Tab-separated table of C-alpha atoms and ligand atoms in Angstrom:
chain	number	residue	atom	x	y	z
A	1	MET	CA	23.428	-8.334	-1.071
A	2	LYS	CA	20.696	-7.732	-3.573
A	3	LYS	CA	18.304	-4.820	-2.788
A	4	ALA	CA	14.832	-5.951	-1.864
A	5	ALA	CA	11.398	-4.472	-1.224
A	6	LEU	CA	8.439	-5.697	0.803
A	7	ILE	CA	5.085	-4.929	-0.631
A	8	THR	CA	1.867	-5.762	1.379
A	9	GLY	CA	-1.328	-6.423	-0.459
A	10	ALA	CA	0.706	-7.479	-3.498
A	11	SER	CA	-1.821	-9.984	-4.781
A	12	SER	CA	-3.975	-7.433	-6.503
A	13	GLY	CA	-4.441	-3.896	-7.848
A	14	ILE	CA	-1.953	-1.224	-6.769
A	15	GLY	CA	0.191	-3.621	-4.725
A	16	ALA	CA	0.572	-6.077	-7.642
A	17	ALA	CA	1.534	-3.221	-10.014
A	18	THR	CA	3.937	-1.848	-7.388
A	19	ALA	CA	5.685	-5.170	-6.954
A	20	ILE	CA	6.091	-5.496	-10.743
A	21	GLU	CA	7.456	-1.940	-10.915
A	22	PHE	CA	10.132	-2.565	-8.245
A	23	ALA	CA	11.047	-5.900	-9.896
A	24	LYS	CA	11.393	-4.075	-13.303
A	25	ASN	CA	13.871	-1.859	-11.598
A	26	GLY	CA	16.039	-4.707	-10.265
A	27	TYR	CA	14.622	-5.228	-6.755
A	28	PHE	CA	13.986	-8.660	-5.356
A	29	VAL	CA	10.392	-8.435	-4.008
A	30	TYR	CA	8.629	-9.960	-0.975
A	31	LEU	CA	4.966	-10.246	-1.661
A	32	MET	CA	2.590	-10.261	1.288
A	33	GLY	CA	-1.119	-11.042	1.048
A	34	ARG	CA	-3.652	-13.793	1.776
A	35	ASP	CA	-4.439	-15.225	-1.682
A	36	LYS	CA	-1.491	-17.504	-2.522
A	37	GLU	CA	-2.637	-18.233	-6.069
A	38	ARG	CA	-2.801	-14.554	-6.910
A	39	LEU	CA	0.424	-13.875	-5.212
A	40	GLN	CA	2.014	-16.653	-7.292
A	41	GLU	CA	0.711	-15.069	-10.507
A	42	VAL	CA	2.255	-11.725	-9.528
A	43	ALA	CA	5.575	-13.415	-8.559
A	44	LEU	CA	5.776	-14.875	-12.115
A	45	ARG	CA	5.653	-11.386	-13.507
A	46	CYS	CA	8.501	-10.208	-11.180
A	47	ARG	CA	11.544	-11.111	-13.248
A	48	SER	CA	14.046	-10.086	-10.588
A	49	GLY	CA	12.762	-12.743	-8.265
A	50	ALA	CA	10.057	-12.922	-5.616
A	51	THR	CA	9.176	-14.713	-2.437
A	52	LEU	CA	5.605	-15.050	-1.202
A	53	LEU	CA	4.886	-14.145	2.402
A	54	SER	CA	1.330	-15.424	2.488
A	55	CYS	CA	-0.606	-14.429	5.597
A	56	ASP	CA	-3.401	-12.327	6.940
A	57	ILE	CA	-1.865	-9.038	7.816
A	58	THR	CA	-4.035	-8.904	10.976
A	59	ASP	CA	-2.630	-12.220	12.273
A	60	VAL	CA	0.120	-10.971	14.509
A	61	ALA	CA	2.007	-14.251	15.001
A	62	ALA	CA	1.798	-15.268	11.279
A	63	VAL	CA	3.046	-11.831	10.095
A	64	GLN	CA	5.914	-11.888	12.635
A	65	LYS	CA	6.866	-15.327	11.450
A	66	ARG	CA	6.937	-14.190	7.804
A	67	LEU	CA	8.893	-11.027	8.658
A	68	ASP	CA	11.474	-13.070	10.658
A	69	GLU	CA	11.935	-15.355	7.672
A	70	MET	CA	12.456	-12.380	5.393
A	71	LEU	CA	14.847	-10.460	7.762
A	72	SER	CA	17.045	-13.486	8.239
A	73	SER	CA	17.957	-13.554	4.490
A	74	LYS	CA	21.631	-13.408	3.938
A	75	ILE	CA	21.336	-12.526	0.286
A	76	HIS	CA	18.849	-9.658	0.351
A	77	LYS	CA	19.035	-6.254	1.905
A	78	ILE	CA	15.494	-5.044	2.607
A	79	GLU	CA	15.507	-1.372	1.656
A	80	VAL	CA	11.892	-0.647	1.057
A	81	LEU	CA	8.512	-1.241	2.680
A	82	VAL	CA	5.293	-0.331	0.888
A	83	ASN	CA	2.347	-0.478	3.209
A	84	ASN	CA	-0.315	-0.963	0.651
A	85	ALA	CA	-2.745	-3.679	1.928
A	86	GLY	CA	-6.060	-2.117	2.716
A	87	ILE	CA	-9.775	-2.600	2.851
A	88	TYR	CA	-12.521	-0.251	1.974
A	89	GLU	CA	-15.989	-0.456	3.502
A	90	THR	CA	-18.749	2.117	2.919
A	91	HIS	CA	-20.503	3.130	6.090
A	92	THR	CA	-21.390	6.361	7.877
A	93	THR	CA	-20.613	7.009	11.518
A	94	GLU	CA	-24.248	6.074	12.241
A	95	THR	CA	-24.201	2.808	10.322
A	96	GLY	CA	-20.620	1.647	11.003
A	97	THR	CA	-20.557	-0.822	13.917
A	98	ASP	CA	-17.675	-1.106	16.355
A	99	GLU	CA	-16.660	-4.201	14.401
A	100	ILE	CA	-16.404	-2.299	11.150
A	101	TRP	CA	-14.413	0.595	12.677
A	102	LYS	CA	-12.045	-1.960	14.352
A	103	ARG	CA	-11.583	-3.894	11.158
A	104	GLN	CA	-10.789	-0.808	9.074
A	105	PHE	CA	-8.190	0.422	11.655
A	106	GLU	CA	-6.803	-3.077	12.188
A	107	VAL	CA	-6.049	-3.701	8.442
A	108	ASN	CA	-5.293	-0.096	7.256
A	109	LEU	CA	-3.395	1.181	10.293
A	110	PHE	CA	-2.466	-1.197	13.157
A	111	ALA	CA	-1.041	-3.888	10.917
A	112	PRO	CA	1.285	-1.452	9.037
A	113	ILE	CA	2.324	-0.028	12.460
A	114	ARG	CA	3.324	-3.513	13.591
A	115	ILE	CA	5.332	-4.195	10.422
A	116	VAL	CA	7.228	-0.926	10.747
A	117	ARG	CA	7.939	-1.702	14.458
A	118	THR	CA	9.637	-4.911	13.295
A	119	LEU	CA	11.511	-3.313	10.413
A	120	PHE	CA	12.826	-0.153	12.210
A	121	PRO	CA	15.612	-1.944	14.091
A	122	TYR	CA	16.614	-3.812	10.857
A	123	PHE	CA	16.645	-0.537	8.863
A	124	LYS	CA	18.737	1.162	11.666
A	125	GLU	CA	21.279	-1.663	11.585
A	126	HIS	CA	21.477	-1.640	7.767
A	127	GLY	CA	22.093	2.082	7.182
A	128	GLY	CA	18.480	3.136	6.579
A	129	GLY	CA	15.333	2.284	4.661
A	130	SER	CA	12.361	3.819	2.919
A	131	ILE	CA	8.699	3.432	3.855
A	132	VAL	CA	5.852	4.248	1.384
A	133	ASN	CA	2.387	4.410	2.999
A	134	ILE	CA	-0.616	4.113	0.705
A	135	SER	CA	-3.317	6.294	2.113
A	136	SER	CA	-6.020	7.869	0.058
A	137	THR	CA	-7.513	11.183	-1.023
A	138	LEU	CA	-10.238	10.328	1.438
A	139	GLY	CA	-7.613	10.523	4.156
A	140	LEU	CA	-7.232	14.214	3.232
A	141	ARG	CA	-10.806	15.039	2.453
A	142	PRO	CA	-13.572	12.588	3.336
A	143	ASN	CA	-16.490	12.198	0.963
A	144	GLY	CA	-19.567	9.911	0.977
A	145	PRO	CA	-20.271	7.144	3.464
A	146	THR	CA	-16.608	6.394	4.275
A	147	ALA	CA	-16.168	7.529	7.901
A	148	ALA	CA	-14.097	4.639	9.271
A	149	TYR	CA	-12.034	4.122	6.086
A	150	SER	CA	-11.363	7.836	5.714
A	151	ALA	CA	-10.407	8.168	9.382
A	152	SER	CA	-7.991	5.210	9.156
A	153	LYS	CA	-6.337	6.805	6.085
A	154	ALA	CA	-6.074	10.179	7.782
A	155	ALA	CA	-4.378	8.616	10.674
A	156	MET	CA	-1.869	7.042	8.281
A	157	VAL	CA	-1.082	10.480	6.819
A	158	ASN	CA	-0.386	11.849	10.278
A	159	TRP	CA	1.604	8.769	11.289
A	160	THR	CA	3.805	9.207	8.250
A	161	HIS	CA	4.905	12.516	9.692
A	162	SER	CA	5.770	10.895	12.985
A	163	LEU	CA	7.716	8.197	11.136
A	164	ALA	CA	9.652	10.749	9.143
A	165	VAL	CA	10.718	12.627	12.224
A	166	GLU	CA	11.555	9.389	14.183
A	167	GLY	CA	13.416	7.800	11.276
A	168	GLY	CA	15.392	10.736	9.808
A	169	PRO	CA	18.444	10.511	12.014
A	170	ALA	CA	18.809	6.845	11.020
A	171	ASN	CA	18.265	7.542	7.270
A	172	ILE	CA	14.829	6.005	7.431
A	173	ARG	CA	12.486	7.912	5.094
A	174	ALA	CA	8.724	7.780	5.219
A	175	ASN	CA	6.403	9.222	2.554
A	176	CYS	CA	2.777	8.823	1.857
A	177	LEU	CA	0.773	8.587	-1.320
A	178	CYS	CA	-2.905	9.576	-1.516
A	179	PRO	CA	-4.422	7.827	-4.579
A	180	GLY	CA	-7.715	9.036	-6.037
A	181	ILE	CA	-10.042	6.690	-7.828
A	182	VAL	CA	-7.979	3.792	-9.200
A	183	ASP	CA	-9.487	0.972	-11.279
A	184	THR	CA	-8.927	-2.079	-8.996
A	185	PRO	CA	-11.135	-4.813	-7.504
A	186	ILE	CA	-11.546	-2.712	-4.381
A	187	HIS	CA	-14.321	-0.919	-6.282
A	188	SER	CA	-17.577	-2.613	-7.222
A	189	PHE	CA	-17.471	-0.931	-10.660
A	190	HIS	CA	-14.221	-2.730	-11.451
A	191	SER	CA	-15.995	-6.003	-12.282
A	192	LEU	CA	-19.031	-4.604	-14.106
A	193	GLU	CA	-19.598	-5.797	-17.683
A	194	THR	CA	-18.215	-3.496	-20.332
A	195	THR	CA	-21.204	-1.299	-21.140
A	196	GLN	CA	-22.092	-0.674	-17.523
A	197	LYS	CA	-18.482	-0.034	-16.634
A	198	THR	CA	-18.023	2.404	-19.494
A	199	ALA	CA	-21.111	4.317	-18.243
A	200	ALA	CA	-19.766	4.376	-14.645
A	201	LEU	CA	-16.359	5.597	-15.801
A	202	GLU	CA	-17.904	8.247	-18.048
A	203	LYS	CA	-19.797	9.646	-14.896
A	204	MET	CA	-16.557	9.833	-12.845
A	205	LYS	CA	-14.674	11.469	-15.731
A	206	SER	CA	-16.124	14.921	-15.082
A	207	LEU	CA	-14.755	14.851	-11.456
A	208	GLN	CA	-11.183	14.457	-12.718
A	209	PRO	CA	-9.217	17.485	-13.960
A	210	LEU	CA	-7.045	15.010	-15.924
A	211	GLY	CA	-10.178	13.447	-17.439
A	212	ARG	CA	-9.779	9.869	-16.326
A	213	ILE	CA	-9.487	7.635	-13.334
A	214	GLY	CA	-6.162	6.049	-12.415
A	215	THR	CA	-4.562	2.777	-13.263
A	216	PRO	CA	-2.677	0.745	-10.739
A	217	GLU	CA	0.480	1.473	-12.737
A	218	ASP	CA	-0.030	5.308	-12.184
A	219	VAL	CA	0.232	4.809	-8.441
A	220	ALA	CA	3.005	2.014	-8.751
A	221	ARG	CA	5.352	4.516	-10.530
A	222	ALA	CA	4.923	7.062	-7.781
A	223	ALA	CA	5.457	4.290	-5.187
A	224	TYR	CA	8.716	3.282	-6.918
A	225	PHE	CA	9.868	6.927	-6.980
A	226	PHE	CA	9.294	7.489	-3.274
A	227	GLY	CA	10.495	4.032	-2.220
A	228	SER	CA	13.716	4.113	-4.225
A	229	GLU	CA	16.868	6.282	-4.057
A	230	LEU	CA	15.292	8.585	-6.705
A	231	SER	CA	13.716	10.492	-3.785
A	232	SER	CA	16.618	10.187	-1.408
A	233	TRP	CA	16.251	13.693	0.137
A	234	THR	CA	12.405	13.467	0.539
A	235	THR	CA	10.781	12.460	3.694
A	236	GLY	CA	7.390	13.272	5.290
A	237	ALA	CA	5.805	14.088	1.891
A	238	ILE	CA	2.078	13.504	1.558
A	239	VAL	CA	1.455	13.258	-2.166
A	240	PRO	CA	-1.903	13.080	-3.945
A	241	VAL	CA	-1.767	10.791	-6.967
A	242	ASP	CA	-5.272	11.394	-8.053
A	243	GLY	CA	-5.708	13.027	-11.411
A	244	GLY	CA	-6.446	16.233	-9.578
A	245	ILE	CA	-9.763	15.002	-8.086
A	246	ASN	CA	-9.155	16.663	-4.733
A	247	LEU	CA	-9.027	20.085	-6.442
B	1	NAP	N1	-8.381	1.796	-5.789
B	1	NAP	C1	-8.551	2.932	-5.275
B	1	NAP	O1	-9.325	3.756	-5.795
B	1	NAP	C2	-7.806	3.434	-4.120
B	1	NAP	C3	-7.883	4.736	-3.731
B	1	NAP	C4	-7.142	5.225	-2.629
B	1	NAP	C5	-6.439	4.343	-1.842
B	1	NAP	N2	-6.424	3.057	-2.168
B	1	NAP	C6	-5.679	2.138	-1.320
B	1	NAP	O2	-4.768	1.385	-2.109
B	1	NAP	C7	-4.490	0.142	-1.396
B	1	NAP	C8	-4.582	-1.011	-2.395
B	1	NAP	O3	-5.888	-1.102	-2.804
B	1	NAP	P1	-6.331	-1.583	-4.292
B	1	NAP	O4	-7.210	-0.530	-4.844
B	1	NAP	O5	-5.190	-2.108	-5.022
B	1	NAP	O6	-7.356	-2.784	-3.828
B	1	NAP	P2	-7.348	-4.366	-4.053
B	1	NAP	O7	-7.063	-4.607	-5.455
B	1	NAP	O8	-8.578	-4.851	-3.452
B	1	NAP	O9	-6.095	-4.826	-3.248
B	1	NAP	C9	-6.114	-4.835	-1.812
B	1	NAP	C10	-4.925	-5.690	-1.389
B	1	NAP	O10	-4.926	-5.653	0.114
B	1	NAP	C11	-4.726	-7.013	0.502
B	1	NAP	N3	-5.336	-7.218	1.751
B	1	NAP	C12	-6.549	-6.812	2.156
B	1	NAP	N4	-6.900	-7.292	3.465
B	1	NAP	C13	-5.752	-8.006	3.812
B	1	NAP	C14	-5.422	-8.762	4.954
B	1	NAP	N5	-6.231	-8.874	6.027
B	1	NAP	N6	-4.220	-9.367	4.981
B	1	NAP	C15	-3.458	-9.368	3.948
B	1	NAP	N7	-3.660	-8.580	2.859
B	1	NAP	C16	-4.818	-7.978	2.774
B	1	NAP	C17	-5.399	-7.914	-0.584
B	1	NAP	O11	-4.754	-9.167	-0.575
B	1	NAP	P3	-5.498	-10.555	-0.267
B	1	NAP	O12	-6.838	-10.500	-0.782
B	1	NAP	O13	-4.573	-11.544	-1.030
B	1	NAP	O14	-5.380	-10.687	1.171
B	1	NAP	C18	-5.043	-7.107	-1.796
B	1	NAP	O15	-3.748	-7.495	-2.349
B	1	NAP	C19	-5.353	0.056	-0.272
B	1	NAP	O16	-4.811	0.416	0.931
B	1	NAP	C20	-6.518	1.134	-0.585
B	1	NAP	O17	-7.154	1.579	0.541
B	1	NAP	C21	-7.058	2.547	-3.330
């Protein structure tokens, strides 16, 4: 059976780059996300083969259907899950409504938990698996009006530790990446016109010991390392991939 990886939020940014990185390294990739057209574009760049699992990650029945389709494959062995799909809304505790808090936790935490709940028995039956959770530096140290987002990402950090303990005896590893500022559509500066964008990036430069913000590929390479056998004796690691911004 050919080794395969499931990447959520694969239609854009870090998830798209991660799918391409796994494909470059010989994995068949399952691409989850809502935007079929963008998923299709990413699939075309995954030369080892890709299947689209198009759904809203918060739609419990639709996700379950897609996962069942994937897990019934007789030709692919699902070895890796990258929980990457996420949303970022800027609100303080005071301005964030219940709806905003619920949405942040639903997409960033509860949906990944449900996917893992489905994959765990499969991983156990198939000799193990590797889970990479994409949290954020804000999950380690909140900053600005990001209370709900930061709390959801902090929960993901802690949950990764539980997963590592629970999965260890079955050779299921769980590690967590905490990206800093990465140039993707999740940020409003991403789509600014060139002059404005250069000015915005220049401002952010001084916050970064390594002198630049990240690219999706910077995170994708780390996701590949922790998802693949390259990190076979590492579990429960919480790894900043952030140009040093948290220092
Ligand atoms: N960029 C950064 O600076 C940064 C920093 C720290 C952490 N992160 C984390 O990195 C992850 C990826 O973000 P990104 O920066 O690459 O942002 P992005 O380009 O906006 O990508 C977000 C991805 O999540 C998917 N997604 C969002 N809501 C979804 C839903 N309800 N159902 C299914 N898919 C959904 C989107 O797919 P569809 O639109 O197709 O549904 C998209 O593929 C997120 O978890 C984010 O919190 C990013």
